[in-house]
Amino acid sequence: MSRPSTEAQYLASLIPPSVAATGIGRRSLLRGALAGAGFLGASGLLAACGSGGSSGSTGATPQAASGTLTFGSNQSDAVPKQAYAELVTGFNDPNIKVTTNTVDHNTFQENINTYLQGQPDDVFTWFAGYRMKFFASQGLVGDVSDVWQNLNGMPDPVKAASTGDDGKQYFVPFDNYPWAIFYRPSVFQQRGYQPPKTLDELVTLSTQMQKDGLVPIAFADKDGWPAMGTFDQLNLRINGYDFHVSLMAGKEAWDSDKVKKVFDTWNRLLPFHQPASLGRTWQEAAQSLQQKKAGMYVLGMFVGQQFTKGADQDDLDFFAFPEVDSAIGTSAVEAPIDGFMMAANPKNEAAAKKFLGYLGTPAAEGIYVKSDPTVIAVNTGADTAGYSKLQKKAVEFVGGAKQISQFLDRDTRPDFASTVMIPALQQFIKSPNDIDGLTKSIESQKKSIFTS
Amino acid sequence: MTAQPTAAPRPDTGPGDGPRTPVSARKNRVRRLSGGDLVVVTLMTVIPTLFVLVLVWFPAIASVLLSFTNWNGIGPLNQIKGIGFTNYVNVATNYPPFWPALRHNLTFLAVLFLIATPIGMFLAVLLDKEMRFSRFYQTAIYLPVVLSLALVGFIWQLIYSRDQGLLNAVLHTQVDWYGDPNYNLWAALVATSWRHIGYIMLLYLAGLKAVDASLREAAAIDGASEVQTFFRVVFPVMRPINVIVLVVTVIESLRAFDLVWVINKGRNGLELIATLVTANVVGEASRIGFGSAMATIMLLISSVFVAVYVSIVMREERQK
């Protein structure tokens, strides 16, 4: 565009050509505005109709997978987004064109209900556990059991976590990461600490750390969910995996002695937790571990994201949450699985299933895991040669687990987890001595939610 | 304000003053609307009415209706089951964050009404005195209003931060202003008031400028002091503005949401009705019925204030 040389020319350039061409009057402008408003209203209605009705092309199951396929991704951060792009490139099927729609991670999660009831992408990212089963039982996601017939190398606990209440599979697992107690080996070596095997040893070690001027257990719960991890660890050690599952399914009473024991034990450990946790994010707590101000941290392996790659990340290790009851042991591991689901009425079912089959292969998982050293591939056939020390240990740890739990907010109803458990656990952290009142309140809220 | 345009002399009132043809055309138009005009006028009333119905009344009534159901946001509308007042009973007796939230909303109202609004009015009175640099003060005090509450939250984060914050550095304390449930409500209130004061100041200043100067002169001649003049003469004259300021304060305290949501999503000492509604309705939780019940309670509370406002305005209209 050339610059205007005079002021008049400049002012004239401000008028859009369409306006300049027609000598416009007040009347016609008004009419135009009204027509515009009417049009806006109408298009809004049209959009509403479009999102309400689902596409009718469901019965047509083409023999050969071809055509276009849409892939809904919640990996909005730069590094995983790039890894997903490589993942799609790696699919490399000349007949199928995959279009990826990336949505911000939190937005995707918050809008999942409307997303699934509108026109979801053929294949999209989601989580295993109750969060998957819930949508499966509502008929909002597609059955992928025939994809599973061709999936090799998936461990049984992983398959169980991908199976809906009706025994069919609705989920293709991709990667996971364990929850455990993370620490820096250099600190333990320097001070002569040993990873504790039992709860009493944990208390002894914590007392020693306090004497040495360290915060024994880093802790943060501003976001509301990290405390769920500690609750799960204690519950799995005190009451075991089966109790965890039925408690999360609403079949056990929250004011039972078993649950009270979990809170009691936690209360015993609370003086060793970093204070003022309700105003701290997990990233800040992880940094206090990274800066060697805190000795241990109960978190998922994503804690490694706060450590720089290389030597810093190599000086990060973990051990299983110590045994509380020898009859229960430490065989249950919490390792949330991320993966993929298929829309209930995909526009291109054959291609979607072919793509899902590819996503479950060790090769596909390998592409992604390479980009994020804080997760591991779920497929046992995955090539672990490029793994970091931490990843190798995680593979061993998760592989040795007899049972795998997901996470409190993935194993129970989302409404219960977010509107009851987050305030309840924060309440416990604030006033840890009123366990009877707290558990009674949780139980009565649970009843109102699970029976509605 | 509305009196002025009608009082202005109309060019077409005197017959034969102007050129003949436009006048007769205009008169014609006043008497009978042409077909095209009728369409335009009809559209101009119907479309805004539709917008109000669709965008305001429909969602409001739908929320009230949904509050008597257990809808979880999934499935066709004909599967929604009515459960009577169960949601309301649960909100009141079986949802620990509710009563603190209501209390916090009332605290917001009390602090804004008793502290922030009077300060804003006081600043307006001072600035009305045409002191030196008054334009500068005006701008400085009004500046926070331009910022969104979300941004205000971030700005105050820099002051309140536990480890790097200005406040702790000055006071040599280690208080977690946003995280400690004993302090965070007050910290949020200071941040909200900071913005609210500027808003009230501007509203009130506009009202003060409109007060007839002769009233003050008359009061001064009668020997009234500055304070007496304000409370006995200016304040009563400004009744309409006072009502608006009151309503704005109530609305601001009821819709206080953004700031608290930015701080910690309205948990841990910062519960407000609006954040609880959001936490229940938006997102995966999808307790639409339950959240709607709380939204309805909020609607009822606001309706009380709206009713008060409307009745005052109506009474004034009648007095005129």
PDB file of N, CA and C in Angstrom, chain A residues 82-132:
ATOM      1  N   GLN A  82       4.689 -30.409  19.351  1.00  0.00           N
ATOM      2  CA  GLN A  82       5.619 -30.790  18.298  1.00  0.00           C
ATOM      3  C   GLN A  82       5.731 -32.317  18.229  1.00  0.00           C
ATOM      4  N   ALA A  83       5.762 -32.945  19.415  1.00  0.00           N
ATOM      5  CA  ALA A  83       5.874 -34.402  19.453  1.00  0.00           C
ATOM      6  C   ALA A  83       4.630 -35.053  18.832  1.00  0.00           C
ATOM      7  N   TYR A  84       3.463 -34.471  19.059  1.00  0.00           N
ATOM      8  CA  TYR A  84       2.238 -35.011  18.453  1.00  0.00           C
ATOM      9  C   TYR A  84       2.256 -34.839  16.939  1.00  0.00           C
ATOM     10  N   ALA A  85       2.840 -33.725  16.493  1.00  0.00           N
ATOM     11  CA  ALA A  85       2.955 -33.511  15.051  1.00  0.00           C
ATOM     12  C   ALA A  85       3.814 -34.614  14.439  1.00  0.00           C
ATOM     13  N   GLU A  86       4.914 -34.960  15.118  1.00  0.00           N
ATOM     14  CA  GLU A  86       5.786 -36.040  14.635  1.00  0.00           C
ATOM     15  C   GLU A  86       5.052 -37.372  14.673  1.00  0.00           C
ATOM     16  N   LEU A  87       4.231 -37.522  15.713  1.00  0.00           N
ATOM     17  CA  LEU A  87       3.458 -38.743  15.877  1.00  0.00           C
ATOM     18  C   LEU A  87       2.520 -38.936  14.688  1.00  0.00           C
ATOM     19  N   VAL A  88       1.855 -37.862  14.295  1.00  0.00           N
ATOM     20  CA  VAL A  88       0.913 -37.932  13.174  1.00  0.00           C
ATOM     21  C   VAL A  88       1.681 -38.202  11.881  1.00  0.00           C
ATOM     22  N   THR A  89       2.826 -37.543  11.725  1.00  0.00           N
ATOM     23  CA  THR A  89       3.641 -37.774  10.540  1.00  0.00           C
ATOM     24  C   THR A  89       4.059 -39.244  10.470  1.00  0.00           C
ATOM     25  N   GLY A  90       4.370 -39.808  11.628  1.00  0.00           N
ATOM     26  CA  GLY A  90       4.816 -41.192  11.688  1.00  0.00           C
ATOM     27  C   GLY A  90       3.755 -42.199  11.279  1.00  0.00           C
ATOM     28  N   PHE A  91       2.494 -41.804  11.280  1.00  0.00           N
ATOM     29  CA  PHE A  91       1.395 -42.695  10.894  1.00  0.00           C
ATOM     30  C   PHE A  91       1.561 -43.108   9.438  1.00  0.00           C
ATOM     31  N   ASN A  92       1.856 -42.085   8.587  1.00  0.00           N
ATOM     32  CA  ASN A  92       2.333 -42.356   7.236  1.00  0.00           C
ATOM     33  C   ASN A  92       1.458 -43.318   6.443  1.00  0.00           C
ATOM     34  N   ASP A  93       0.155 -43.087   6.430  1.00  0.00           N
ATOM     35  CA  ASP A  93      -0.722 -43.906   5.600  1.00  0.00           C
ATOM     36  C   ASP A  93      -1.131 -43.071   4.391  1.00  0.00           C
ATOM     37  N   PRO A  94      -0.765 -43.506   3.188  1.00  0.00           N
ATOM     38  CA  PRO A  94      -1.017 -42.666   2.007  1.00  0.00           C
ATOM     39  C   PRO A  94      -2.511 -42.404   1.775  1.00  0.00           C
ATOM     40  N   ASN A  95      -3.388 -43.266   2.264  1.00  0.00           N
ATOM     41  CA  ASN A  95      -4.820 -43.096   1.976  1.00  0.00           C
ATOM     42  C   ASN A  95      -5.558 -42.281   3.023  1.00  0.00           C
ATOM     43  N   ILE A  96      -4.913 -42.049   4.170  1.00  0.00           N
ATOM     44  CA  ILE A  96      -5.603 -41.327   5.240  1.00  0.00           C
ATOM     45  C   ILE A  96      -4.892 -40.018   5.518  1.00  0.00           C
ATOM     46  N   LYS A  97      -5.686 -38.942   5.514  1.00  0.00           N
ATOM     47  CA  LYS A  97      -5.123 -37.635   5.818  1.00  0.00           C
ATOM     48  C   LYS A  97      -5.608 -37.226   7.213  1.00  0.00           C
ATOM     49  N   VAL A  98      -4.669 -37.083   8.149  1.00  0.00           N
ATOM     50  CA  VAL A  98      -5.036 -36.762   9.528  1.00  0.00           C
ATOM     51  C   VAL A  98      -4.941 -35.251   9.745  1.00  0.00           C
ATOM     52  N   THR A  99      -6.026 -34.656  10.222  1.00  0.00           N
ATOM     53  CA  THR A  99      -6.014 -33.234  10.573  1.00  0.00           C
ATOM     54  C   THR A  99      -6.045 -33.130  12.098  1.00  0.00           C
ATOM     55  N   THR A 100      -5.069 -32.440  12.684  1.00  0.00           N
ATOM     56  CA  THR A 100      -5.014 -32.318  14.136  1.00  0.00           C
ATOM     57  C   THR A 100      -5.627 -31.004  14.584  1.00  0.00           C
ATOM     58  N   ASN A 101      -6.570 -31.073  15.524  1.00  0.00           N
ATOM     59  CA  ASN A 101      -7.138 -29.857  16.126  1.00  0.00           C
ATOM     60  C   ASN A 101      -6.637 -29.767  17.562  1.00  0.00           C
ATOM     61  N   THR A 102      -5.741 -28.832  17.809  1.00  0.00           N
ATOM     62  CA  THR A 102      -5.187 -28.702  19.158  1.00  0.00           C
ATOM     63  C   THR A 102      -5.973 -27.666  19.951  1.00  0.00           C
ATOM     64  N   VAL A 103      -6.358 -28.050  21.178  1.00  0.00           N
ATOM     65  CA  VAL A 103      -7.098 -27.158  22.060  1.00  0.00           C
ATOM     66  C   VAL A 103      -6.305 -27.051  23.359  1.00  0.00           C
ATOM     67  N   ASP A 104      -6.344 -25.900  23.970  1.00  0.00           N
ATOM     68  CA  ASP A 104      -5.650 -25.699  25.242  1.00  0.00           C
ATOM     69  C   ASP A 104      -6.037 -26.787  26.245  1.00  0.00           C
ATOM     70  N   HIS A 105      -5.038 -27.276  26.979  1.00  0.00           N
ATOM     71  CA  HIS A 105      -5.205 -28.442  27.858  1.00  0.00           C
ATOM     72  C   HIS A 105      -6.387 -28.298  28.813  1.00  0.00           C
ATOM     73  N   ASN A 106      -6.419 -27.182  29.556  1.00  0.00           N
ATOM     74  CA  ASN A 106      -7.488 -27.003  30.546  1.00  0.00           C
ATOM     75  C   ASN A 106      -8.841 -26.785  29.896  1.00  0.00           C
ATOM     76  N   THR A 107      -8.848 -26.022  28.814  1.00  0.00           N
ATOM     77  CA  THR A 107     -10.099 -25.765  28.114  1.00  0.00           C
ATOM     78  C   THR A 107     -10.686 -27.072  27.614  1.00  0.00           C
ATOM     79  N   PHE A 108      -9.834 -27.909  27.049  1.00  0.00           N
ATOM     80  CA  PHE A 108     -10.289 -29.205  26.528  1.00  0.00           C
ATOM     81  C   PHE A 108     -10.961 -30.004  27.634  1.00  0.00           C
ATOM     82  N   GLN A 109     -10.306 -30.040  28.789  1.00  0.00           N
ATOM     83  CA  GLN A 109     -10.821 -30.822  29.913  1.00  0.00           C
ATOM     84  C   GLN A 109     -12.140 -30.259  30.433  1.00  0.00           C
ATOM     85  N   GLU A 110     -12.199 -28.924  30.529  1.00  0.00           N
ATOM     86  CA  GLU A 110     -13.398 -28.310  31.093  1.00  0.00           C
ATOM     87  C   GLU A 110     -14.589 -28.432  30.158  1.00  0.00           C
ATOM     88  N   ASN A 111     -14.318 -28.481  28.849  1.00  0.00           N
ATOM     89  CA  ASN A 111     -15.429 -28.502  27.902  1.00  0.00           C
ATOM     90  C   ASN A 111     -15.749 -29.897  27.403  1.00  0.00           C
ATOM     91  N   ILE A 112     -15.172 -30.913  28.029  1.00  0.00           N
ATOM     92  CA  ILE A 112     -15.312 -32.258  27.477  1.00  0.00           C
ATOM     93  C   ILE A 112     -16.771 -32.660  27.305  1.00  0.00           C
ATOM     94  N   ASN A 113     -17.653 -32.278  28.213  1.00  0.00           N
ATOM     95  CA  ASN A 113     -19.066 -32.661  28.098  1.00  0.00           C
ATOM     96  C   ASN A 113     -19.691 -32.107  26.815  1.00  0.00           C
ATOM     97  N   THR A 114     -19.510 -30.807  26.606  1.00  0.00           N
ATOM     98  CA  THR A 114     -20.101 -30.207  25.413  1.00  0.00           C
ATOM     99  C   THR A 114     -19.385 -30.705  24.164  1.00  0.00           C
ATOM    100  N   TYR A 115     -18.088 -30.920  24.286  1.00  0.00           N
ATOM    101  CA  TYR A 115     -17.306 -31.413  23.151  1.00  0.00           C
ATOM    102  C   TYR A 115     -17.850 -32.761  22.673  1.00  0.00           C
ATOM    103  N   LEU A 116     -18.042 -33.669  23.617  1.00  0.00           N
ATOM    104  CA  LEU A 116     -18.486 -35.013  23.242  1.00  0.00           C
ATOM    105  C   LEU A 116     -19.921 -35.020  22.728  1.00  0.00           C
ATOM    106  N   GLN A 117     -20.735 -34.080  23.206  1.00  0.00           N
ATOM    107  CA  GLN A 117     -22.125 -34.058  22.751  1.00  0.00           C
ATOM    108  C   GLN A 117     -22.305 -33.252  21.476  1.00  0.00           C
ATOM    109  N   GLY A 118     -21.277 -32.525  21.083  1.00  0.00           N
ATOM    110  CA  GLY A 118     -21.339 -31.768  19.839  1.00  0.00           C
ATOM    111  C   GLY A 118     -20.824 -32.635  18.703  1.00  0.00           C
ATOM    112  N   GLN A 119     -19.814 -32.154  17.997  1.00  0.00           N
ATOM    113  CA  GLN A 119     -19.215 -32.962  16.939  1.00  0.00           C
ATOM    114  C   GLN A 119     -17.752 -33.173  17.269  1.00  0.00           C
ATOM    115  N   PRO A 120     -17.478 -34.165  18.116  1.00  0.00           N
ATOM    116  CA  PRO A 120     -16.091 -34.385  18.514  1.00  0.00           C
ATOM    117  C   PRO A 120     -15.254 -34.874  17.337  1.00  0.00           C
ATOM    118  N   ASP A 121     -13.955 -34.706  17.466  1.00  0.00           N
ATOM    119  CA  ASP A 121     -13.055 -35.261  16.462  1.00  0.00           C
ATOM    120  C   ASP A 121     -13.147 -36.785  16.500  1.00  0.00           C
ATOM    121  N   ASP A 122     -12.760 -37.424  15.404  1.00  0.00           N
ATOM    122  CA  ASP A 122     -12.865 -38.889  15.325  1.00  0.00           C
ATOM    123  C   ASP A 122     -12.078 -39.555  16.449  1.00  0.00           C
ATOM    124  N   VAL A 123     -10.861 -39.074  16.658  1.00  0.00           N
ATOM    125  CA  VAL A 123      -9.989 -39.625  17.708  1.00  0.00           C
ATOM    126  C   VAL A 123      -9.556 -38.454  18.573  1.00  0.00           C
ATOM    127  N   PHE A 124      -9.541 -38.632  19.891  1.00  0.00           N
ATOM    128  CA  PHE A 124      -9.137 -37.507  20.743  1.00  0.00           C
ATOM    129  C   PHE A 124      -8.452 -38.016  22.013  1.00  0.00           C
ATOM    130  N   THR A 125      -7.718 -37.124  22.656  1.00  0.00           N
ATOM    131  CA  THR A 125      -6.947 -37.482  23.846  1.00  0.00           C
ATOM    132  C   THR A 125      -7.855 -37.530  25.075  1.00  0.00           C
ATOM    133  N   TRP A 126      -7.609 -38.489  25.965  1.00  0.00           N
ATOM    134  CA  TRP A 126      -8.336 -38.532  27.227  1.00  0.00           C
ATOM    135  C   TRP A 126      -7.583 -39.405  28.235  1.00  0.00           C
ATOM    136  N   PHE A 127      -8.223 -39.686  29.375  1.00  0.00           N
ATOM    137  CA  PHE A 127      -7.574 -40.400  30.471  1.00  0.00           C
ATOM    138  C   PHE A 127      -8.266 -41.736  30.736  1.00  0.00           C
ATOM    139  N   ALA A 128      -7.527 -42.672  31.287  1.00  0.00           N
ATOM    140  CA  ALA A 128      -8.105 -43.964  31.643  1.00  0.00           C
ATOM    141  C   ALA A 128      -8.838 -43.843  32.975  1.00  0.00           C
ATOM    142  N   GLY A 129      -9.506 -44.938  33.357  1.00  0.00           N
ATOM    143  CA  GLY A 129     -10.161 -44.972  34.665  1.00  0.00           C
ATOM    144  C   GLY A 129     -11.620 -44.564  34.598  1.00  0.00           C
ATOM    145  N   TYR A 130     -12.143 -44.146  35.762  1.00  0.00           N
ATOM    146  CA  TYR A 130     -13.558 -43.807  35.865  1.00  0.00           C
ATOM    147  C   TYR A 130     -13.927 -42.700  34.888  1.00  0.00           C
ATOM    148  N   ARG A 131     -12.995 -41.788  34.652  1.00  0.00           N
ATOM    149  CA  ARG A 131     -13.245 -40.675  33.745  1.00  0.00           C
ATOM    150  C   ARG A 131     -13.559 -41.163  32.343  1.00  0.00           C
ATOM    151  N   MET A 132     -12.966 -42.310  31.974  1.00  0.00           N
ATOM    152  CA  MET A 132     -13.246 -42.910  30.678  1.00  0.00           C
ATOM    153  C   MET A 132     -14.538 -43.707  30.758  1.00  0.00           C
TER     154      MET A 132
END
